mmCIF file of C-alpha atoms in Angstrom:
data_model
loop_
_atom_site.group_PDB
_atom_site.id
_atom_site.type_symbol
_atom_site.label_atom_id
_atom_site.label_comp_id
_atom_site.label_asym_id
_atom_site.label_seq_id
_atom_site.Cartn_x
_atom_site.Cartn_y
_atom_site.Cartn_z
ATOM 1 C CA MET P 1 -11.311 1.086 -19.246
ATOM 2 C CA LYS P 2 -12.741 4.542 -19.514
ATOM 3 C CA ARG P 3 -13.655 6.315 -15.887
ATOM 4 C CA PHE P 4 -16.174 9.287 -15.931
ATOM 5 C CA ARG P 5 -17.192 11.490 -12.693
ATOM 6 C CA ASP P 6 -20.717 12.249 -14.163
ATOM 7 C CA TYR P 7 -23.569 11.255 -15.974
ATOM 8 C CA ARG P 8 -23.950 14.824 -18.096
ATOM 9 C CA GLY P 9 -22.566 15.426 -21.213
ATOM 10 C CA LEU P 10 -21.277 12.043 -22.349
ATOM 11 C CA ALA P 11 -20.044 11.757 -26.245
ATOM 12 C CA GLU P 12 -22.591 9.078 -27.739
ATOM 13 C CA ALA P 13 -19.636 6.659 -27.640
ATOM 14 C CA ASP P 14 -19.471 6.449 -23.943
ATOM 15 C CA ARG P 15 -23.196 5.934 -23.583
ATOM 16 C CA GLY P 16 -25.754 2.651 -24.270
ATOM 17 C CA ALA P 17 -23.731 0.296 -21.862
ATOM 18 C CA ALA P 18 -24.884 -2.693 -19.930
ATOM 19 C CA VAL P 19 -24.004 -2.006 -16.227
ATOM 20 C CA ALA P 20 -23.841 -3.114 -13.387
ATOM 21 C CA MET P 21 -24.881 -0.695 -10.474
ATOM 22 C CA GLY P 22 -24.575 -0.656 -6.979
ATOM 23 C CA ASN P 23 -21.547 0.971 -3.996
ATOM 24 C CA PHE P 24 -19.399 -2.205 -4.495
ATOM 25 C CA ASP P 25 -17.554 -1.676 -1.468
ATOM 26 C CA GLY P 26 -14.793 -4.530 -1.476
ATOM 27 C CA VAL P 27 -15.954 -5.829 -4.781
ATOM 28 C CA HIS P 28 -17.064 -9.068 -2.824
ATOM 29 C CA LEU P 29 -18.499 -12.272 -4.605
ATOM 30 C CA GLY P 30 -21.811 -11.120 -4.286
ATOM 31 C CA HIS P 31 -21.075 -8.194 -6.097
ATOM 32 C CA GLN P 32 -18.552 -9.966 -8.735
ATOM 33 C CA SER P 33 -22.157 -12.327 -9.268
ATOM 34 C CA VAL P 34 -23.892 -8.937 -10.203
ATOM 35 C CA LEU P 35 -20.639 -7.892 -12.420
ATOM 36 C CA ALA P 36 -20.738 -11.448 -14.075
ATOM 37 C CA LEU P 37 -24.314 -10.928 -15.272
ATOM 38 C CA ALA P 38 -23.755 -7.375 -16.726
ATOM 39 C CA HIS P 39 -20.799 -8.497 -18.771
ATOM 40 C CA ALA P 40 -23.182 -11.506 -19.913
ATOM 41 C CA ALA P 41 -25.643 -8.852 -20.723
ATOM 42 C CA ALA P 42 -23.490 -6.695 -22.455
ATOM 43 C CA ALA P 43 -22.110 -9.396 -24.578
ATOM 44 C CA GLU P 44 -25.519 -10.242 -25.515
ATOM 45 C CA LEU P 45 -26.335 -6.675 -26.513
ATOM 46 C CA GLY P 46 -23.319 -5.958 -28.188
ATOM 47 C CA ALA P 47 -22.671 -3.029 -25.899
ATOM 48 C CA PRO P 48 -19.929 -1.794 -23.516
ATOM 49 C CA PHE P 49 -19.688 -3.501 -20.263
ATOM 50 C CA GLY P 50 -19.977 -0.739 -17.324
ATOM 51 C CA VAL P 51 -20.675 -0.072 -13.598
ATOM 52 C CA VAL P 52 -22.612 2.690 -12.468
ATOM 53 C CA THR P 53 -21.630 3.600 -8.470
ATOM 54 C CA PHE P 54 -21.689 6.604 -6.594
ATOM 55 C CA GLU P 55 -18.516 8.908 -5.115
ATOM 56 C CA PRO P 56 -18.605 9.585 -2.167
ATOM 57 C CA HIS P 57 -20.046 6.752 -0.892
ATOM 58 C CA PRO P 58 -23.500 7.774 -0.014
ATOM 59 C CA ARG P 59 -23.148 6.576 3.719
ATOM 60 C CA SER P 60 -19.983 9.714 3.867
ATOM 61 C CA PHE P 61 -22.987 11.792 2.687
ATOM 62 C CA PHE P 62 -25.957 10.583 5.300
ATOM 63 C CA ALA P 63 -23.854 10.121 8.356
ATOM 64 C CA PRO P 64 -20.539 12.347 7.937
ATOM 65 C CA ASP P 65 -19.499 12.208 11.232
ATOM 66 C CA ALA P 66 -19.684 8.056 11.708
ATOM 67 C CA PRO P 67 -16.293 5.940 11.900
ATOM 68 C CA PRO P 68 -14.238 5.179 9.007
ATOM 69 C CA PHE P 69 -16.113 2.144 7.297
ATOM 70 C CA ARG P 70 -14.900 2.206 3.482
ATOM 71 C CA LEU P 71 -13.241 -0.996 2.571
ATOM 72 C CA MET P 72 -11.310 0.596 -0.232
ATOM 73 C CA THR P 73 -10.665 3.702 -1.916
ATOM 74 C CA GLY P 74 -12.575 5.014 -5.113
ATOM 75 C CA ASP P 75 -9.290 4.194 -7.333
ATOM 76 C CA ALA P 76 -8.527 0.744 -5.344
ATOM 77 C CA ARG P 77 -12.237 0.280 -6.739
ATOM 78 C CA ALA P 78 -11.373 1.141 -10.257
ATOM 79 C CA ARG P 79 -8.565 -1.001 -10.109
ATOM 80 C CA ARG P 80 -10.520 -3.753 -9.156
ATOM 81 C CA MET P 81 -13.171 -3.075 -11.698
ATOM 82 C CA GLU P 82 -10.677 -2.777 -14.294
ATOM 83 C CA LYS P 83 -9.064 -6.069 -13.712
ATOM 84 C CA LEU P 84 -12.935 -7.925 -13.792
ATOM 85 C CA GLY P 85 -13.006 -6.678 -17.573
ATOM 86 C CA VAL P 86 -15.279 -3.599 -17.062
ATOM 87 C CA GLU P 87 -15.042 -1.013 -19.839
ATOM 88 C CA ARG P 88 -16.954 2.041 -18.637
ATOM 89 C CA LEU P 89 -16.918 3.143 -14.901
ATOM 90 C CA TYR P 90 -19.612 6.004 -14.119
ATOM 91 C CA GLU P 91 -18.868 7.293 -10.511
ATOM 92 C CA LEU P 92 -21.830 9.511 -9.989
ATOM 93 C CA PRO P 93 -21.139 12.432 -7.819
ATOM 94 C CA PHE P 94 -23.501 11.743 -4.544
ATOM 95 C CA GLY P 95 -24.308 15.087 -2.445
ATOM 96 C CA ALA P 96 -27.439 16.734 -1.646
ATOM 97 C CA PRO P 97 -28.825 17.216 -5.246
ATOM 98 C CA MET P 98 -28.692 13.117 -6.227
ATOM 99 C CA ALA P 99 -29.631 12.601 -2.609
ATOM 100 C CA ALA P 100 -32.989 14.576 -3.291
ATOM 101 C CA LEU P 101 -33.674 13.000 -6.460
ATOM 102 C CA PRO P 102 -36.786 10.630 -6.173
ATOM 103 C CA PRO P 103 -36.325 7.103 -7.964
ATOM 104 C CA GLU P 104 -38.332 8.290 -11.121
ATOM 105 C CA ALA P 105 -36.011 11.446 -11.279
ATOM 106 C CA PHE P 106 -33.061 9.555 -11.086
ATOM 107 C CA VAL P 107 -33.660 6.884 -13.869
ATOM 108 C CA ALA P 108 -35.222 9.410 -16.171
ATOM 109 C CA ALA P 109 -31.962 11.949 -15.590
ATOM 110 C CA ALA P 110 -29.429 9.731 -14.893
ATOM 111 C CA LEU P 111 -29.923 5.940 -16.015
ATOM 112 C CA ALA P 112 -31.887 7.121 -19.344
ATOM 113 C CA ALA P 113 -30.947 10.730 -20.772
ATOM 114 C CA GLY P 114 -27.396 11.022 -19.044
ATOM 115 C CA LEU P 115 -25.884 7.188 -19.520
ATOM 116 C CA GLY P 116 -28.476 5.871 -22.119
ATOM 117 C CA VAL P 117 -28.153 2.463 -20.609
ATOM 118 C CA ARG P 118 -29.239 -0.470 -22.458
ATOM 119 C CA HIS P 119 -29.297 -2.941 -19.370
ATOM 120 C CA VAL P 120 -29.203 -2.567 -15.953
ATOM 121 C CA VAL P 121 -28.101 -5.288 -13.286
ATOM 122 C CA VAL P 122 -28.847 -4.625 -9.595
ATOM 123 C CA GLY P 123 -28.480 -7.231 -6.227
ATOM 124 C CA ALA P 124 -31.823 -8.216 -4.733
ATOM 125 C CA ASP P 125 -31.088 -5.604 -1.763
ATOM 126 C CA PHE P 126 -30.555 -2.836 -3.916
ATOM 127 C CA ARG P 127 -32.360 0.638 -2.792
ATOM 128 C CA PHE P 128 -31.890 4.203 -4.263
ATOM 129 C CA GLY P 129 -34.113 7.430 -4.737
ATOM 130 C CA LYS P 130 -34.966 9.890 -2.215
ATOM 131 C CA GLY P 131 -35.218 8.350 1.397
ATOM 132 C CA ARG P 132 -34.390 5.062 -0.812
ATOM 133 C CA ALA P 133 -38.052 4.941 -2.082
ATOM 134 C CA GLY P 134 -37.218 2.462 -4.827
ATOM 135 C CA ASP P 135 -36.112 -1.385 -4.575
ATOM 136 C CA ALA P 136 -35.059 -3.719 -7.449
ATOM 137 C CA GLU P 137 -38.825 -4.031 -8.538
ATOM 138 C CA THR P 138 -39.310 -0.275 -8.629
ATOM 139 C CA LEU P 139 -36.463 -0.115 -11.149
ATOM 140 C CA ARG P 140 -37.403 -3.025 -13.144
ATOM 141 C CA THR P 141 -40.869 -1.154 -13.475
ATOM 142 C CA LEU P 142 -39.212 2.249 -14.446
ATOM 143 C CA GLY P 143 -36.789 0.462 -16.480
ATOM 144 C CA ARG P 144 -39.582 -0.769 -18.526
ATOM 145 C CA THR P 145 -40.768 2.734 -19.215
ATOM 146 C CA ALA P 146 -37.550 3.900 -20.146
ATOM 147 C CA GLY P 147 -36.624 1.472 -22.617
ATOM 148 C CA PHE P 148 -33.763 -0.627 -20.995
ATOM 149 C CA GLY P 149 -34.196 -4.128 -19.008
ATOM 150 C CA VAL P 150 -33.433 -4.474 -15.438
ATOM 151 C CA THR P 151 -31.834 -7.931 -14.223
ATOM 152 C CA VAL P 152 -32.117 -8.667 -10.294
ATOM 153 C CA ALA P 153 -29.433 -10.817 -9.159
ATOM 154 C CA PRO P 154 -30.122 -12.925 -6.185
ATOM 155 C CA LEU P 155 -27.777 -12.671 -2.854
ATOM 156 C CA VAL P 156 -24.819 -14.543 -2.739
ATOM 157 C CA SER P 157 -23.722 -16.648 0.351
ATOM 158 C CA ASP P 158 -22.227 -20.136 1.419
ATOM 159 C CA GLY P 159 -22.636 -22.455 4.280
ATOM 160 C CA GLU P 160 -21.720 -19.884 6.948
ATOM 161 C CA GLY P 161 -23.819 -16.671 5.600
ATOM 162 C CA ASP P 162 -24.120 -14.014 3.127
ATOM 163 C CA PHE P 163 -21.375 -12.447 1.080
ATOM 164 C CA SER P 164 -21.590 -8.716 2.457
ATOM 165 C CA SER P 165 -19.335 -5.598 2.974
ATOM 166 C CA THR P 166 -20.637 -5.897 6.595
ATOM 167 C CA ALA P 167 -19.283 -9.442 7.055
ATOM 168 C CA ILE P 168 -16.237 -8.540 6.200
ATOM 169 C CA ARG P 169 -15.811 -5.712 8.459
ATOM 170 C CA GLU P 170 -16.660 -8.101 10.957
ATOM 171 C CA ALA P 171 -14.243 -10.572 10.043
ATOM 172 C CA LEU P 172 -11.537 -7.569 9.697
ATOM 173 C CA ALA P 173 -12.037 -6.364 13.276
ATOM 174 C CA ALA P 174 -11.771 -9.808 14.612
ATOM 175 C CA GLY P 175 -8.322 -10.269 13.199
ATOM 176 C CA ARG P 176 -9.624 -12.773 10.685
ATOM 177 C CA PRO P 177 -8.559 -11.733 7.182
ATOM 178 C CA GLU P 178 -8.845 -15.746 6.351
ATOM 179 C CA VAL P 179 -12.334 -15.026 6.647
ATOM 180 C CA ALA P 180 -12.495 -11.688 4.729
ATOM 181 C CA ALA P 181 -10.753 -13.625 1.694
ATOM 182 C CA ARG P 182 -13.684 -16.450 1.563
ATOM 183 C CA ILE P 183 -16.000 -13.843 1.234
ATOM 184 C CA LEU P 184 -14.160 -11.780 -1.489
ATOM 185 C CA GLY P 185 -12.761 -14.176 -3.393
ATOM 186 C CA HIS P 186 -9.230 -12.914 -2.962
ATOM 187 C CA TRP P 187 -7.293 -11.488 0.273
ATOM 188 C CA HIS P 188 -8.740 -7.929 1.241
ATOM 189 C CA ARG P 189 -6.108 -5.275 0.358
ATOM 190 C CA ILE P 190 -5.292 -1.884 1.416
ATOM 191 C CA GLU P 191 -4.055 0.541 -1.464
ATOM 192 C CA GLY P 192 -2.575 3.641 -1.094
ATOM 193 C CA GLU P 193 0.447 5.782 -1.711
ATOM 194 C CA VAL P 194 3.723 5.537 0.691
ATOM 195 C CA GLU P 195 4.299 8.567 2.883
ATOM 196 C CA HIS P 196 6.963 9.729 4.754
ATOM 197 C CA GLY P 197 7.207 8.651 8.208
ATOM 198 C CA ASP P 198 9.793 9.309 10.973
ATOM 199 C CA LYS P 199 12.120 6.903 9.586
ATOM 200 C CA ARG P 200 12.015 5.294 12.974
ATOM 201 C CA GLY P 201 12.227 1.473 11.299
ATOM 202 C CA ARG P 202 15.001 1.718 9.535
ATOM 203 C CA SER P 203 17.382 2.581 12.231
ATOM 204 C CA LEU P 204 15.728 -0.426 14.156
ATOM 205 C CA GLY P 205 16.879 -2.717 11.465
ATOM 206 C CA PHE P 206 13.365 -2.998 9.891
ATOM 207 C CA PRO P 207 12.494 -0.079 7.131
ATOM 208 C CA THR P 208 8.989 0.502 6.445
ATOM 209 C CA ALA P 209 6.858 2.026 4.067
ATOM 210 C CA ASN P 210 4.119 3.931 5.355
ATOM 211 C CA MET P 211 0.636 4.165 4.481
ATOM 212 C CA SER P 212 -2.465 6.442 5.700
ATOM 213 C CA LEU P 213 -5.517 4.638 6.774
ATOM 214 C CA ALA P 214 -7.448 7.902 6.421
ATOM 215 C CA GLY P 215 -11.147 7.182 5.470
ATOM 216 C CA LEU P 216 -10.620 3.603 5.371
ATOM 217 C CA ASN P 217 -12.308 0.930 7.911
ATOM 218 C CA PRO P 218 -9.356 -0.099 9.783
ATOM 219 C CA PRO P 219 -8.833 -3.671 10.503
ATOM 220 C CA ARG P 220 -7.705 -5.004 13.946
ATOM 221 C CA PHE P 221 -4.787 -3.680 15.206
ATOM 222 C CA GLY P 222 -1.803 -5.718 15.399
ATOM 223 C CA VAL P 223 0.781 -7.148 13.004
ATOM 224 C CA TYR P 224 -0.065 -9.092 9.769
ATOM 225 C CA ALA P 225 1.918 -11.432 7.113
ATOM 226 C CA ILE P 226 1.218 -9.731 3.851
ATOM 227 C CA LEU P 227 1.774 -9.782 0.134
ATOM 228 C CA VAL P 228 2.560 -6.680 -1.657
ATOM 229 C CA ASP P 229 2.247 -5.287 -5.193
ATOM 230 C CA VAL P 230 4.153 -2.348 -5.682
ATOM 231 C CA LEU P 231 1.973 -0.733 -8.634
ATOM 232 C CA THR P 232 4.100 2.301 -9.837
ATOM 233 C CA GLY P 233 7.475 3.426 -9.676
ATOM 234 C CA PRO P 234 10.853 1.489 -10.750
ATOM 235 C CA HIS P 235 10.157 -1.240 -8.173
ATOM 236 C CA GLN P 236 6.939 -2.571 -9.272
ATOM 237 C CA GLY P 237 6.143 -6.271 -8.853
ATOM 238 C CA ARG P 238 5.062 -8.639 -5.948
ATOM 239 C CA TYR P 239 6.776 -8.939 -2.875
ATOM 240 C CA ARG P 240 6.292 -10.758 1.006
ATOM 241 C CA GLY P 241 6.766 -9.010 4.151
ATOM 242 C CA VAL P 242 4.883 -8.085 7.350
ATOM 243 C CA ALA P 243 3.313 -5.420 8.597
ATOM 244 C CA SER P 244 1.875 -3.684 11.494
ATOM 245 C CA VAL P 245 -1.474 -2.153 11.794
ATOM 246 C CA GLY P 246 -2.174 0.805 14.508
ATOM 247 C CA VAL P 247 -0.848 3.752 16.492
ATOM 248 C CA ARG P 248 2.793 2.343 17.625
ATOM 249 C CA PRO P 249 2.046 2.332 21.265
ATOM 250 C CA THR P 250 5.902 2.060 22.095
ATOM 251 C CA PHE P 251 6.586 5.365 20.596
ATOM 252 C CA GLY P 252 3.609 7.466 21.741
ATOM 253 C CA ALA P 253 2.108 7.975 18.513
ATOM 254 C CA ARG P 254 -1.671 8.272 17.817
ATOM 255 C CA ALA P 255 -2.982 8.194 14.269
ATOM 256 C CA ALA P 256 -3.361 4.963 13.154
ATOM 257 C CA ASN P 257 -1.609 3.933 10.130
ATOM 258 C CA LEU P 258 0.331 0.833 8.290
ATOM 259 C CA GLU P 259 3.769 0.159 8.468
ATOM 260 C CA VAL P 260 5.121 -2.374 5.672
ATOM 261 C CA HIS P 261 8.253 -4.208 5.615
ATOM 262 C CA LEU P 262 9.429 -6.137 2.694
ATOM 263 C CA PHE P 263 11.683 -9.043 2.569
ATOM 264 C CA ASP P 264 14.464 -9.023 0.985
ATOM 265 C CA PHE P 265 14.371 -5.241 -0.601
ATOM 266 C CA ASP P 266 16.407 -2.496 -0.475
ATOM 267 C CA GLY P 267 14.783 0.363 -2.444
ATOM 268 C CA ASP P 268 13.013 4.036 -2.024
ATOM 269 C CA LEU P 269 9.458 3.521 -2.410
ATOM 270 C CA TYR P 270 8.501 6.979 -1.336
ATOM 271 C CA GLY P 271 5.260 7.964 -3.561
ATOM 272 C CA ALA P 272 4.591 4.397 -5.076
ATOM 273 C CA VAL P 273 1.337 3.057 -4.749
ATOM 274 C CA LEU P 274 1.213 -0.171 -2.852
ATOM 275 C CA SER P 275 -1.405 -2.940 -2.665
ATOM 276 C CA VAL P 276 -0.948 -4.639 0.511
ATOM 277 C CA ALA P 277 -2.816 -8.339 1.219
ATOM 278 C CA LEU P 278 -3.637 -9.189 4.500
ATOM 279 C CA VAL P 279 -2.999 -12.887 4.520
ATOM 280 C CA ALA P 280 -2.621 -13.614 8.140
ATOM 281 C CA PHE P 281 -3.071 -12.026 11.424
ATOM 282 C CA LEU P 282 0.295 -12.623 13.941
ATOM 283 C CA ARG P 283 -0.583 -11.027 17.032
ATOM 284 C CA PRO P 284 -2.453 -7.911 18.489
ATOM 285 C CA GLU P 285 -0.736 -4.284 18.667
ATOM 286 C CA LEU P 286 1.883 -4.443 21.932
ATOM 287 C CA ARG P 287 3.630 -1.926 24.005
ATOM 288 C CA PHE P 288 7.180 -2.626 24.505
ATOM 289 C CA ASP P 289 9.408 -0.975 27.125
ATOM 290 C CA GLY P 290 11.848 -0.072 24.792
ATOM 291 C CA ALA P 291 13.713 -0.739 21.415
ATOM 292 C CA GLU P 292 15.410 -3.488 22.259
ATOM 293 C CA PRO P 293 12.498 -5.957 23.117
ATOM 294 C CA LEU P 294 10.495 -4.639 20.229
ATOM 295 C CA VAL P 295 13.235 -5.285 17.714
ATOM 296 C CA ALA P 296 13.592 -9.008 19.415
ATOM 297 C CA GLN P 297 9.452 -9.513 18.712
ATOM 298 C CA MET P 298 9.970 -8.019 15.015
ATOM 299 C CA HIS P 299 12.523 -10.614 14.096
ATOM 300 C CA ARG P 300 9.731 -13.237 15.804
ATOM 301 C CA ASP P 301 7.454 -11.669 13.637
ATOM 302 C CA ALA P 302 9.349 -11.405 10.375
ATOM 303 C CA GLU P 303 10.188 -15.672 10.701
ATOM 304 C CA GLU P 304 6.221 -16.427 11.478
ATOM 305 C CA ALA P 305 4.950 -14.080 8.738
ATOM 306 C CA ARG P 306 7.744 -16.232 6.178
ATOM 307 C CA ALA P 307 6.395 -19.218 7.245
ATOM 308 C CA GLN P 308 2.794 -18.239 7.031
ATOM 309 C CA LEU P 309 3.702 -16.929 3.493
ATOM 310 C CA ALA P 310 5.415 -20.092 2.345
ATOM 311 C CA GLY P 311 2.256 -21.237 0.456
ATOM 312 C CA ALA P 312 0.539 -18.255 -0.524
ATOM 313 C CA ALA P 313 -0.020 -16.814 -3.834
#
C-alpha cells in the first residue's frame, strides 16, 4: 500500500483511483461496507483501490480541548486499511486551510485536480466542506460536473442498533469489548510502541510492556484478557496475556496507560510496536494496600484471563 500525506504534487501513476472517503475511525463494519463498494468500483474501472481520509481527525481541529476520542491512531488505521486491500491511502492534511474550503472548492481542488479520482464512495451520513455544508447528494451533483461517479453507501446496522464509532466508544466505556467487537467485526485494538516504565511489574513477578494511551479514547479502566500481536522487533508473533488499563492507584501514578503482561514470554519488547486486542473485561481498577494483595489478585486475574482466552482467536 502506498501512503500519501497530501493531494498536491502527485505523480500521474498515483492519481485516478476509485476511493472510499471518510474518517474511518475504528474501521468498523459500516466503514467496511463503504470500503467494499469502493473496492468493487475499482475492479470494474480497472483503477487502484484507494481511501481518502483526513489527518488529524477534523474533530481534533474543531474541538482541540475535548477529551481524547480517537479509537485508533493514524498508523493503526493505515495498517487496518492495508489488511483490507487498500492500494492508495490519501491522508489529507486537515487544518484551517482545508476547513475553510466550501464543498465546491474541495471537490475541484482535492478530488478532481489533485487526486483525479474516478469514483468516490461515501456513507449516507457523510458531510464535508466549510460548515459541513455539503452532504452525499451534494457530492453526487459536484462529481457529475467534475467527471467522477459517486456511490452513497447505506448505513449498516443489526437488530441492536447502527454500527458507529460512537457506539463503539460507549461499549468500551462500559467495559464491554465484546459489544465493540460486534460492531467492529474484529476485536478492538490499541496499537503503539512499548515505552520504558518504572519496571515495577518485573519486581512483582509480572513483567509488563507499557504503552501510552495519549490521544486515544480510553476504555473502562480495569483488567482485561488480551490477545497481542507483536508487529516489529525480534519477537514478532501472536501471544495471549492480561492487561491493566488505568492510572495504577496502588502506586499513586496519574497518567493513564496500558500495561501488558504476556503469558509464557521472556524477552525485551522495548521499542517494539504492539497491537493489543481487548477480549474480555475481568474487573475494574482497584487500589490495594501494598504489593502483597496486589500480586495475589494479579495471579487470580491471570488465571481468569487464560480461561477467557481458551477459545479466542
